């Protein structure tokens, strides 16, 4: 007869330190038993997310919304996607949080405490669209490595903070400033404290825009931990990777910022279109700046069943990076004809715009509703996957939902 094996004393000691408490009946623990207290916490509870959010990765945490969850005009925390490159900082000490400005192009290095930032500069609030550069990646063929985002890595919350421009003026810049890069307090997945998980940035002209904020509030409250508490850079309209969470430093550079994920192929697309699967040299990859025009039908949920003879009011949002959206159209006949939607102006520059339309269906059966937005320069969303690129960025193909009328 085999004897039941128990956990060794030494192992019990290390388990206890992980749990932060002695395991009282530890001598009865069968070997190989997974203690509940050491299992990954429920990310939906931990981050106050709706249970319909979709978890893509737990190391690091990555979570996306579904189209129908994004129906609110202003995205609440519970429906906001999470994209982390490293580990969320632990034991954040707000009282001692500071932001340091350095780099070749500052007149002198300068550090502000969080309280100084909040009290010294004028506050501004803007609703700003943040879309991950890789949103839509799951559709690329050949596939691209990375989080397989479908359509849910986009949000448009209200951000309150001070203008980066105002703080930069207080710091004092040299004439040769061309770029800023952020530094943050999250830690590299390897645990190596000398490595930054991500340190991206924006051209100085973008840094100087009214809407580029050093934010300390989201939707009127402290920024939630997963979204950068207590301080975050917000540069709406650019890939959201430019909006550094857990912000602790800004380098003002006299060249394009060369932090982690600014160089090589990260957040870059081929400068000229390439065939699917083609190899592209690093030097032929260009940094993504303004995100392309895109739209989402947020009501109804795909798969909805409608009663015959009743009209359907669809709703959604459209955005176009640094530009405005000029029209949104819908089609119920697979793109053969298009009708205009009612489109609202944005509440402020770089906020998504709401669209709606009332649709009548001619008879019972299966339909698809397709939506297509066009930006202020006349560029429209493609029907199918646009320019393939090695890292799977910038998929702004039309959103489609399925409907049954019976
Ligand atoms: N410090 C830090 N900032 C960061 C990231 C990160 O991993 N660390 N991820 C970036 C990326 S790639 C995206 S898409 C957005 C996601 O913002 P959210 O998690 O608030 O939705 O944050 C950006 N800012
Ligand atoms: Mo991202």
GROMACS .gro file of N, CA, C and O in nm, residues 62-182:
model
  484
   62UNK      N    1  -0.433   4.136  -1.926
   62UNK     CA    2  -0.487   4.198  -2.046
   62UNK      C    3  -0.632   4.154  -2.060
   62UNK      O    4  -0.661   4.035  -2.055
   63UNK      N    5  -0.719   4.250  -2.078
   63UNK     CA    6  -0.863   4.223  -2.077
   63UNK      C    7  -0.931   4.315  -2.176
   63UNK      O    8  -0.892   4.432  -2.186
   64UNK      N    9  -1.026   4.262  -2.253
   64UNK     CA   10  -1.094   4.350  -2.347
   64UNK      C   11  -1.246   4.349  -2.328
   64UNK      O   12  -1.301   4.258  -2.267
   65UNK      N   13  -1.310   4.449  -2.386
   65UNK     CA   14  -1.456   4.460  -2.380
   65UNK      C   15  -1.516   4.386  -2.500
   65UNK      O   16  -1.445   4.341  -2.589
   66UNK      N   17  -1.648   4.372  -2.498
   66UNK     CA   18  -1.721   4.329  -2.618
   66UNK      C   19  -1.795   4.454  -2.667
   66UNK      O   20  -1.822   4.546  -2.588
   67UNK      N   21  -1.831   4.454  -2.795
   67UNK     CA   22  -1.889   4.575  -2.854
   67UNK      C   23  -2.008   4.628  -2.773
   67UNK      O   24  -2.016   4.748  -2.745
   68UNK      N   25  -2.100   4.539  -2.734
   68UNK     CA   26  -2.221   4.586  -2.667
   68UNK      C   27  -2.193   4.643  -2.528
   68UNK      O   28  -2.276   4.714  -2.473
   69UNK      N   29  -2.076   4.611  -2.471
   69UNK     CA   30  -2.041   4.665  -2.339
   69UNK      C   31  -1.997   4.811  -2.349
   69UNK      O   32  -1.990   4.882  -2.250
   70UNK      N   33  -1.966   4.853  -2.471
   70UNK     CA   34  -1.913   4.989  -2.489
   70UNK      C   35  -2.021   5.089  -2.528
   70UNK      O   36  -1.993   5.193  -2.587
   71UNK      N   37  -2.145   5.058  -2.494
   71UNK     CA   38  -2.258   5.141  -2.537
   71UNK      C   39  -2.265   5.278  -2.466
   71UNK      O   40  -2.323   5.371  -2.520
   72UNK      N   41  -2.206   5.291  -2.348
   72UNK     CA   42  -2.211   5.420  -2.276
   72UNK      C   43  -2.140   5.530  -2.357
   72UNK      O   44  -2.039   5.505  -2.422
   73UNK      N   45  -2.191   5.653  -2.343
   73UNK     CA   46  -2.124   5.766  -2.407
   73UNK      C   47  -1.983   5.785  -2.350
   73UNK      O   48  -1.888   5.810  -2.423
   74UNK      N   49  -1.974   5.774  -2.219
   74UNK     CA   50  -1.845   5.784  -2.149
   74UNK      C   51  -1.817   5.647  -2.088
   74UNK      O   52  -1.899   5.594  -2.012
   75UNK      N   53  -1.705   5.587  -2.121
   75UNK     CA   54  -1.678   5.449  -2.077
   75UNK      C   55  -1.651   5.444  -1.927
   75UNK      O   56  -1.558   5.508  -1.879
   76UNK      N   57  -1.733   5.367  -1.851
   76UNK     CA   58  -1.703   5.349  -1.708
   76UNK      C   59  -1.591   5.247  -1.691
   76UNK      O   60  -1.567   5.164  -1.780
   77UNK      N   61  -1.527   5.252  -1.575
   77UNK     CA   62  -1.415   5.161  -1.548
   77UNK      C   63  -1.449   5.015  -1.577
   77UNK      O   64  -1.368   4.942  -1.635
   78UNK      N   65  -1.571   4.973  -1.540
   78UNK     CA   66  -1.603   4.829  -1.549
   78UNK      C   67  -1.598   4.775  -1.693
   78UNK      O   68  -1.588   4.655  -1.713
   79UNK      N   69  -1.605   4.865  -1.791
   79UNK     CA   70  -1.601   4.821  -1.932
   79UNK      C   71  -1.472   4.865  -2.004
   79UNK      O   72  -1.463   4.857  -2.126
   80UNK      N   73  -1.376   4.913  -1.929
   80UNK     CA   74  -1.253   4.961  -1.990
   80UNK      C   75  -1.152   4.850  -2.006
   80UNK      O   76  -1.124   4.778  -1.910
   81UNK      N   77  -1.097   4.834  -2.125
   81UNK     CA   78  -0.997   4.730  -2.148
   81UNK      C   79  -0.872   4.760  -2.065
   81UNK      O   80  -0.845   4.875  -2.029
   82UNK      N   81  -0.798   4.654  -2.033
   82UNK     CA   82  -0.670   4.668  -1.963
   82UNK      C   83  -0.561   4.613  -2.054
   82UNK      O   84  -0.572   4.501  -2.104
   83UNK      N   85  -0.457   4.693  -2.074
   83UNK     CA   86  -0.341   4.643  -2.146
   83UNK      C   87  -0.216   4.675  -2.063
   83UNK      O   88  -0.179   4.791  -2.047
   84UNK      N   89  -0.158   4.570  -2.007
   84UNK     CA   90  -0.035   4.586  -1.931
   84UNK      C   91   0.079   4.515  -2.003
   84UNK      O   92   0.059   4.408  -2.061
   85UNK      N   93   0.197   4.574  -1.997
   85UNK     CA   94   0.317   4.512  -2.052
   85UNK      C   95   0.402   4.449  -1.943
   85UNK      O   96   0.487   4.365  -1.971
   86UNK      N   97   0.382   4.494  -1.821
   86UNK     CA   98   0.461   4.444  -1.709
   86UNK      C   99   0.371   4.420  -1.590
   86UNK      O  100   0.250   4.398  -1.605
   87UNK      N  101   0.433   4.426  -1.470
   87UNK     CA  102   0.356   4.403  -1.347
   87UNK      C  103   0.311   4.535  -1.288
   87UNK      O  104   0.390   4.630  -1.279
   88UNK      N  105   0.187   4.540  -1.245
   88UNK     CA  106   0.132   4.659  -1.181
   88UNK      C  107   0.214   4.690  -1.056
   88UNK      O  108   0.245   4.598  -0.980
   89UNK      N  109   0.251   4.818  -1.036
   89UNK     CA  110   0.330   4.848  -0.916
   89UNK      C  111   0.255   4.813  -0.788
   89UNK      O  112   0.133   4.825  -0.782
   90UNK      N  113   0.330   4.767  -0.688
   90UNK     CA  114   0.269   4.731  -0.559
   90UNK      C  115   0.308   4.834  -0.454
   90UNK      O  116   0.412   4.898  -0.466
   91UNK      N  117   0.225   4.847  -0.355
   91UNK     CA  118   0.255   4.935  -0.242
   91UNK      C  119   0.277   5.079  -0.283
   91UNK      O  120   0.373   5.143  -0.241
   92UNK      N  121   0.189   5.131  -0.367
   92UNK     CA  122   0.202   5.268  -0.415
   92UNK      C  123   0.190   5.368  -0.299
   92UNK      O  124   0.094   5.362  -0.223
   93UNK      N  125   0.288   5.456  -0.287
   93UNK     CA  126   0.290   5.555  -0.179
   93UNK      C  127   0.255   5.692  -0.240
   93UNK      O  128   0.342   5.763  -0.290
   94UNK      N  129   0.127   5.724  -0.237
   94UNK     CA  130   0.080   5.846  -0.305
   94UNK      C  131   0.143   5.971  -0.245
   94UNK      O  132   0.174   6.066  -0.316
   95UNK      N  133   0.161   5.970  -0.112
   95UNK     CA  134   0.214   6.089  -0.044
   95UNK      C  135   0.353   6.123  -0.096
   95UNK      O  136   0.394   6.239  -0.097
   96UNK      N  137   0.426   6.020  -0.142
   96UNK     CA  138   0.562   6.045  -0.191
   96UNK      C  139   0.577   6.026  -0.342
   96UNK      O  140   0.687   6.010  -0.392
   97UNK      N  141   0.466   6.025  -0.412
   97UNK     CA  142   0.473   6.007  -0.557
   97UNK      C  143   0.524   6.135  -0.622
   97UNK      O  144   0.483   6.245  -0.584
   98UNK      N  145   0.615   6.122  -0.717
   98UNK     CA  146   0.666   6.243  -0.783
   98UNK      C  147   0.686   6.220  -0.932
   98UNK      O  148   0.684   6.106  -0.980
   99UNK      N  149   0.701   6.328  -1.003
   99UNK     CA  150   0.721   6.324  -1.148
   99UNK      C  151   0.846   6.407  -1.180
   99UNK      O  152   0.851   6.526  -1.150
  100UNK      N  153   0.944   6.340  -1.240
  100UNK     CA  154   1.072   6.406  -1.270
  100UNK      C  155   1.085   6.432  -1.420
  100UNK      O  156   1.061   6.343  -1.501
  101UNK      N  157   1.120   6.554  -1.455
  101UNK     CA  158   1.147   6.590  -1.594
  101UNK      C  159   1.297   6.594  -1.615
  101UNK      O  160   1.368   6.663  -1.542
  102UNK      N  161   1.344   6.519  -1.716
  102UNK     CA  162   1.488   6.521  -1.747
  102UNK      C  163   1.504   6.507  -1.898
  102UNK      O  164   1.408   6.527  -1.972
  103UNK      N  165   1.622   6.471  -1.943
  103UNK     CA  166   1.647   6.454  -2.086
  103UNK      C  167   1.734   6.566  -2.139
  103UNK      O  168   1.757   6.667  -2.073
  104UNK      N  169   1.784   6.546  -2.263
  104UNK     CA  170   1.878   6.640  -2.326
  104UNK      C  171   1.819   6.780  -2.337
  104UNK      O  172   1.892   6.879  -2.336
  105UNK      N  173   1.686   6.789  -2.352
  105UNK     CA  174   1.626   6.917  -2.391
  105UNK      C  175   1.552   6.990  -2.280
  105UNK      O  176   1.473   7.079  -2.309
  106UNK      N  177   1.578   6.954  -2.153
  106UNK     CA  178   1.527   7.040  -2.045
  106UNK      C  179   1.639   7.134  -2.004
  106UNK      O  180   1.757   7.097  -2.011
  107UNK      N  181   1.603   7.256  -1.963
  107UNK     CA  182   1.706   7.352  -1.919
  107UNK      C  183   1.772   7.302  -1.792
  107UNK      O  184   1.892   7.312  -1.776
  108UNK      N  185   1.689   7.249  -1.701
  108UNK     CA  186   1.744   7.176  -1.585
  108UNK      C  187   1.642   7.072  -1.542
  108UNK      O  188   1.522   7.087  -1.568
  109UNK      N  189   1.693   6.966  -1.478
  109UNK     CA  190   1.605   6.861  -1.430
  109UNK      C  191   1.513   6.919  -1.322
  109UNK      O  192   1.556   7.005  -1.245
  110UNK      N  193   1.389   6.874  -1.321
  110UNK     CA  194   1.297   6.928  -1.221
  110UNK      C  195   1.199   6.818  -1.175
  110UNK      O  196   1.152   6.741  -1.258
  111UNK      N  197   1.173   6.813  -1.046
  111UNK     CA  198   1.082   6.713  -0.990
  111UNK      C  199   0.965   6.781  -0.921
  111UNK      O  200   0.984   6.878  -0.849
  112UNK      N  201   0.846   6.729  -0.947
  112UNK     CA  202   0.724   6.780  -0.884
  112UNK      C  203   0.663   6.669  -0.800
  112UNK      O  204   0.658   6.554  -0.845
  113UNK      N  205   0.612   6.706  -0.683
  113UNK     CA  206   0.534   6.608  -0.608
  113UNK      C  207   0.394   6.606  -0.670
  113UNK      O  208   0.355   6.700  -0.740
  114UNK      N  209   0.321   6.500  -0.640
  114UNK     CA  210   0.185   6.488  -0.693
  114UNK      C  211   0.101   6.609  -0.649
  114UNK      O  212   0.026   6.667  -0.728
  115UNK      N  213   0.116   6.647  -0.523
  115UNK     CA  214   0.039   6.761  -0.471
  115UNK      C  215   0.076   6.892  -0.540
  115UNK      O  216  -0.011   6.974  -0.567
  116UNK      N  217   0.204   6.911  -0.568
  116UNK     CA  218   0.247   7.030  -0.641
  116UNK      C  219   0.181   7.037  -0.778
  116UNK      O  220   0.133   7.141  -0.821
  117UNK      N  221   0.183   6.922  -0.848
  117UNK     CA  222   0.123   6.918  -0.981
  117UNK      C  223  -0.024   6.958  -0.974
  117UNK      O  224  -0.073   7.035  -1.056
  118UNK      N  225  -0.093   6.905  -0.872
  118UNK     CA  226  -0.237   6.928  -0.859
  118UNK      C  227  -0.266   7.073  -0.823
  118UNK      O  228  -0.369   7.127  -0.864
  119UNK      N  229  -0.180   7.136  -0.743
  119UNK     CA  230  -0.213   7.270  -0.693
  119UNK      C  231  -0.153   7.383  -0.777
  119UNK      O  232  -0.208   7.491  -0.784
  120UNK      N  233  -0.041   7.357  -0.844
  120UNK     CA  234   0.031   7.464  -0.911
  120UNK      C  235  -0.026   7.497  -1.050
  120UNK      O  236  -0.012   7.609  -1.099
  121UNK      N  237  -0.087   7.397  -1.115
  121UNK     CA  238  -0.130   7.415  -1.253
  121UNK      C  239  -0.282   7.406  -1.266
  121UNK      O  240  -0.347   7.341  -1.184
  122UNK      N  241  -0.332   7.471  -1.371
  122UNK     CA  242  -0.476   7.471  -1.393
  122UNK      C  243  -0.523   7.330  -1.435
  122UNK      O  244  -0.455   7.263  -1.512
  123UNK      N  245  -0.639   7.290  -1.384
  123UNK     CA  246  -0.695   7.158  -1.417
  123UNK      C  247  -0.781   7.164  -1.542
  123UNK      O  248  -0.852   7.262  -1.563
  124UNK      N  249  -0.777   7.059  -1.619
  124UNK     CA  250  -0.861   7.048  -1.739
  124UNK      C  251  -0.920   6.908  -1.744
  124UNK      O  252  -0.855   6.813  -1.701
  125UNK      N  253  -1.040   6.898  -1.799
  125UNK     CA  254  -1.103   6.767  -1.817
  125UNK      C  255  -1.139   6.748  -1.963
  125UNK      O  256  -1.200   6.838  -2.024
  126UNK      N  257  -1.102   6.637  -2.020
  126UNK     CA  258  -1.139   6.602  -2.157
  126UNK      C  259  -1.181   6.456  -2.162
  126UNK      O  260  -1.126   6.373  -2.089
  127UNK      N  261  -1.274   6.429  -2.252
  127UNK     CA  262  -1.308   6.289  -2.280
  127UNK      C  263  -1.216   6.246  -2.394
  127UNK      O  264  -1.215   6.311  -2.500
  128UNK      N  265  -1.141   6.138  -2.375
  128UNK     CA  266  -1.037   6.104  -2.473
  128UNK      C  267  -1.041   5.957  -2.513
  128UNK      O  268  -1.048   5.868  -2.427
  129UNK      N  269  -1.036   5.933  -2.643
  129UNK     CA  270  -1.039   5.797  -2.696
  129UNK      C  271  -0.900   5.735  -2.685
  129UNK      O  272  -0.802   5.793  -2.732
  130UNK      N  273  -0.895   5.619  -2.622
  130UNK     CA  274  -0.770   5.542  -2.613
  130UNK      C  275  -0.792   5.408  -2.679
  130UNK      O  276  -0.874   5.329  -2.632
  131UNK      N  277  -0.722   5.385  -2.787
  131UNK     CA  278  -0.733   5.255  -2.855
  131UNK      C  279  -0.594   5.193  -2.865
  131UNK      O  280  -0.499   5.259  -2.909
  132UNK      N  281  -0.585   5.067  -2.825
  132UNK     CA  282  -0.458   4.997  -2.838
  132UNK      C  283  -0.423   4.983  -2.986
  132UNK      O  284  -0.511   4.952  -3.068
  133UNK      N  285  -0.296   5.004  -3.020
  133UNK     CA  286  -0.251   4.992  -3.159
  133UNK      C  287  -0.282   4.854  -3.216
  133UNK      O  288  -0.300   4.838  -3.336
  134UNK      N  289  -0.291   4.754  -3.128
  134UNK     CA  290  -0.313   4.616  -3.173
  134UNK      C  291  -0.459   4.573  -3.170
  134UNK      O  292  -0.489   4.456  -3.195
  135UNK      N  293  -0.550   4.668  -3.142
  135UNK     CA  294  -0.693   4.633  -3.142
  135UNK      C  295  -0.729   4.576  -3.280
  135UNK      O  296  -0.694   4.635  -3.382
  136UNK      N  297  -0.796   4.461  -3.283
  136UNK     CA  298  -0.831   4.397  -3.411
  136UNK      C  299  -0.726   4.299  -3.462
  136UNK      O  300  -0.742   4.238  -3.568
  137UNK      N  301  -0.620   4.281  -3.384
  137UNK     CA  302  -0.509   4.195  -3.431
  137UNK      C  303  -0.553   4.053  -3.466
  137UNK      O  304  -0.496   3.990  -3.555
  138UNK      N  305  -0.655   4.001  -3.396
  138UNK     CA  306  -0.693   3.861  -3.412
  138UNK      C  307  -0.733   3.825  -3.555
  138UNK      O  308  -0.737   3.708  -3.590
  139UNK      N  309  -0.761   3.926  -3.638
  139UNK     CA  310  -0.807   3.896  -3.774
  139UNK      C  311  -0.694   3.884  -3.876
  139UNK      O  312  -0.719   3.850  -3.991
  140UNK      N  313  -0.572   3.914  -3.836
  140UNK     CA  314  -0.465   3.915  -3.936
  140UNK      C  315  -0.428   3.774  -3.981
  140UNK      O  316  -0.428   3.680  -3.902
  141UNK      N  317  -0.397   3.762  -4.106
  141UNK     CA  318  -0.361   3.633  -4.165
  141UNK      C  319  -0.253   3.657  -4.271
  141UNK      O  320  -0.279   3.727  -4.368
  142UNK      N  321  -0.131   3.601  -4.260
  142UNK     CA  322  -0.088   3.519  -4.146
  142UNK      C  323  -0.097   3.594  -4.013
  142UNK      O  324  -0.083   3.715  -4.011
  143UNK      N  325  -0.123   3.517  -3.905
  143UNK     CA  326  -0.147   3.581  -3.776
  143UNK      C  327  -0.025   3.654  -3.721
  143UNK      O  328   0.088   3.623  -3.757
  144UNK      N  329  -0.052   3.751  -3.637
  144UNK     CA  330   0.056   3.826  -3.572
  144UNK      C  331   0.059   3.786  -3.425
  144UNK      O  332  -0.046   3.767  -3.364
  145UNK      N  333   0.180   3.772  -3.372
  145UNK     CA  334   0.194   3.738  -3.230
  145UNK      C  335   0.147   3.854  -3.144
  145UNK      O  336   0.150   3.969  -3.186
  146UNK      N  337   0.110   3.824  -3.021
  146UNK     CA  338   0.067   3.928  -2.928
  146UNK      C  339  -0.076   3.902  -2.885
  146UNK      O  340  -0.138   3.804  -2.928
  147UNK      N  341  -0.129   3.989  -2.802
  147UNK     CA  342  -0.267   3.974  -2.756
  147UNK      C  343  -0.360   3.969  -2.876
  147UNK      O  344  -0.353   4.056  -2.962
  148UNK      N  345  -0.448   3.869  -2.876
  148UNK     CA  346  -0.539   3.854  -2.990
  148UNK      C  347  -0.666   3.937  -2.967
  148UNK      O  348  -0.776   3.884  -2.953
  149UNK      N  349  -0.649   4.069  -2.964
  149UNK     CA  350  -0.762   4.159  -2.946
  149UNK      C  351  -0.863   4.140  -3.058
  149UNK      O  352  -0.823   4.126  -3.175
  150UNK      N  353  -0.991   4.143  -3.025
  150UNK     CA  354  -1.092   4.144  -3.131
  150UNK      C  355  -1.126   4.290  -3.161
  150UNK      O  356  -1.057   4.353  -3.239
  151UNK      N  357  -1.232   4.343  -3.095
  151UNK     CA  358  -1.264   4.483  -3.120
  151UNK      C  359  -1.266   4.566  -2.992
  151UNK      O  360  -1.291   4.686  -2.996
  152UNK      N  361  -1.236   4.499  -2.877
  152UNK     CA  362  -1.266   4.563  -2.749
  152UNK      C  363  -1.154   4.639  -2.680
  152UNK      O  364  -1.168   4.673  -2.563
  153UNK      N  365  -1.044   4.667  -2.750
  153UNK     CA  366  -0.934   4.740  -2.684
  153UNK      C  367  -0.944   4.889  -2.716
  153UNK      O  368  -0.852   4.951  -2.770
  154UNK      N  369  -1.060   4.944  -2.682
  154UNK     CA  370  -1.082   5.088  -2.702
  154UNK      C  371  -1.171   5.137  -2.588
  154UNK      O  372  -1.256   5.064  -2.537
  155UNK      N  373  -1.148   5.262  -2.547
  155UNK     CA  374  -1.228   5.323  -2.441
  155UNK      C  375  -1.235   5.472  -2.465
  155UNK      O  376  -1.155   5.527  -2.542
  156UNK      N  377  -1.331   5.537  -2.401
  156UNK     CA  378  -1.337   5.683  -2.408
  156UNK      C  379  -1.390   5.735  -2.275
  156UNK      O  380  -1.509   5.761  -2.260
  157UNK      N  381  -1.299   5.747  -2.180
  157UNK     CA  382  -1.333   5.796  -2.046
  157UNK      C  383  -1.303   5.945  -2.039
  157UNK      O  384  -1.246   6.002  -2.131
  158UNK      N  385  -1.344   6.004  -1.927
  158UNK     CA  386  -1.313   6.146  -1.900
  158UNK      C  387  -1.190   6.152  -1.814
  158UNK      O  388  -1.186   6.088  -1.707
  159UNK      N  389  -1.092   6.229  -1.856
  159UNK     CA  390  -0.965   6.238  -1.783
  159UNK      C  391  -0.945   6.379  -1.731
  159UNK      O  392  -0.967   6.476  -1.806
  160UNK      N  393  -0.907   6.391  -1.607
  160UNK     CA  394  -0.881   6.522  -1.547
  160UNK      C  395  -0.736   6.529  -1.503
  160UNK      O  396  -0.684   6.434  -1.442
  161UNK      N  397  -0.673   6.642  -1.535
  161UNK     CA  398  -0.535   6.660  -1.494
  161UNK      C  399  -0.486   6.796  -1.536
  161UNK      O  400  -0.566   6.887  -1.559
  162UNK      N  401  -0.356   6.809  -1.545
  162UNK     CA  402  -0.298   6.936  -1.588
  162UNK      C  403  -0.238   6.916  -1.727
  162UNK      O  404  -0.207   6.804  -1.766
  163UNK      N  405  -0.229   7.026  -1.801
  163UNK     CA  406  -0.173   7.013  -1.936
  163UNK      C  407  -0.022   6.987  -1.927
  163UNK      O  408   0.049   7.058  -1.857
  164UNK      N  409   0.023   6.889  -2.003
  164UNK     CA  410   0.167   6.862  -2.011
  164UNK      C  411   0.239   6.990  -2.054
  164UNK      O  412   0.345   7.024  -2.002
  165UNK      N  413   0.177   7.061  -2.147
  165UNK     CA  414   0.235   7.186  -2.200
  165UNK      C  415   0.264   7.287  -2.088
  165UNK      O  416   0.369   7.350  -2.087
  166UNK      N  417   0.169   7.302  -1.996
  166UNK     CA  418   0.186   7.399  -1.887
  166UNK      C  419   0.305   7.359  -1.798
  166UNK      O  420   0.381   7.444  -1.752
  167UNK      N  421   0.316   7.230  -1.774
  167UNK     CA  422   0.425   7.184  -1.687
  167UNK      C  423   0.559   7.197  -1.760
  167UNK      O  424   0.659   7.241  -1.703
  168UNK      N  425   0.559   7.164  -1.890
  168UNK     CA  426   0.683   7.177  -1.968
  168UNK      C  427   0.730   7.322  -1.971
  168UNK      O  428   0.850   7.350  -1.965
  169UNK      N  429   0.635   7.416  -1.978
  169UNK     CA  430   0.671   7.559  -1.979
  169UNK      C  431   0.736   7.597  -1.846
  169UNK      O  432   0.831   7.676  -1.842
  170UNK      N  433   0.686   7.538  -1.739
  170UNK     CA  434   0.742   7.565  -1.605
  170UNK      C  435   0.881   7.503  -1.590
  170UNK      O  436   0.969   7.561  -1.527
  171UNK      N  437   0.901   7.387  -1.652
  171UNK     CA  438   1.032   7.319  -1.645
  171UNK      C  439   1.135   7.400  -1.724
  171UNK      O  440   1.247   7.422  -1.677
  172UNK      N  441   1.094   7.447  -1.842
  172UNK     CA  442   1.185   7.521  -1.930
  172UNK      C  443   1.255   7.428  -2.028
  172UNK      O  444   1.330   7.340  -1.988
  173UNK      N  445   1.224   7.445  -2.156
  173UNK     CA  446   1.281   7.358  -2.259
  173UNK      C  447   1.384   7.430  -2.343
  173UNK      O  448   1.378   7.551  -2.362
  174UNK      N  449   1.479   7.353  -2.394
  174UNK     CA  450   1.573   7.406  -2.493
  174UNK      C  451   1.507   7.404  -2.631
  174UNK      O  452   1.406   7.334  -2.651
  175UNK      N  453   1.565   7.476  -2.725
  175UNK     CA  454   1.506   7.488  -2.859
  175UNK      C  455   1.509   7.357  -2.937
  175UNK      O  456   1.436   7.341  -3.035
  176UNK      N  457   1.595   7.263  -2.896
  176UNK     CA  458   1.613   7.142  -2.977
  176UNK      C  459   1.520   7.027  -2.936
  176UNK      O  460   1.537   6.914  -2.981
  177UNK      N  461   1.420   7.053  -2.851
  177UNK     CA  462   1.329   6.946  -2.807
  177UNK      C  463   1.244   6.897  -2.924
  177UNK      O  464   1.180   6.977  -2.992
  178UNK      N  465   1.246   6.767  -2.951
  178UNK     CA  466   1.163   6.713  -3.059
  178UNK      C  467   1.065   6.604  -3.014
  178UNK      O  468   0.969   6.572  -3.084
  179UNK      N  469   1.087   6.546  -2.897
  179UNK     CA  470   1.009   6.431  -2.855
  179UNK      C  471   1.005   6.426  -2.703
  179UNK      O  472   1.095   6.477  -2.637
  180UNK      N  473   0.900   6.365  -2.648
  180UNK     CA  474   0.902   6.335  -2.505
  180UNK      C  475   0.885   6.183  -2.490
  180UNK      O  476   0.823   6.118  -2.574
  181UNK      N  477   0.940   6.129  -2.384
  181UNK     CA  478   0.924   5.986  -2.355
  181UNK      C  479   0.888   5.972  -2.208
  181UNK      O  480   0.932   6.050  -2.126
  182UNK      N  481   0.800   5.874  -2.179
  182UNK     CA  482   0.759   5.859  -2.039
  182UNK      C  483   0.834   5.746  -1.968
  182UNK      O  484   0.885   5.654  -2.033
   0.00000   0.00000   0.00000
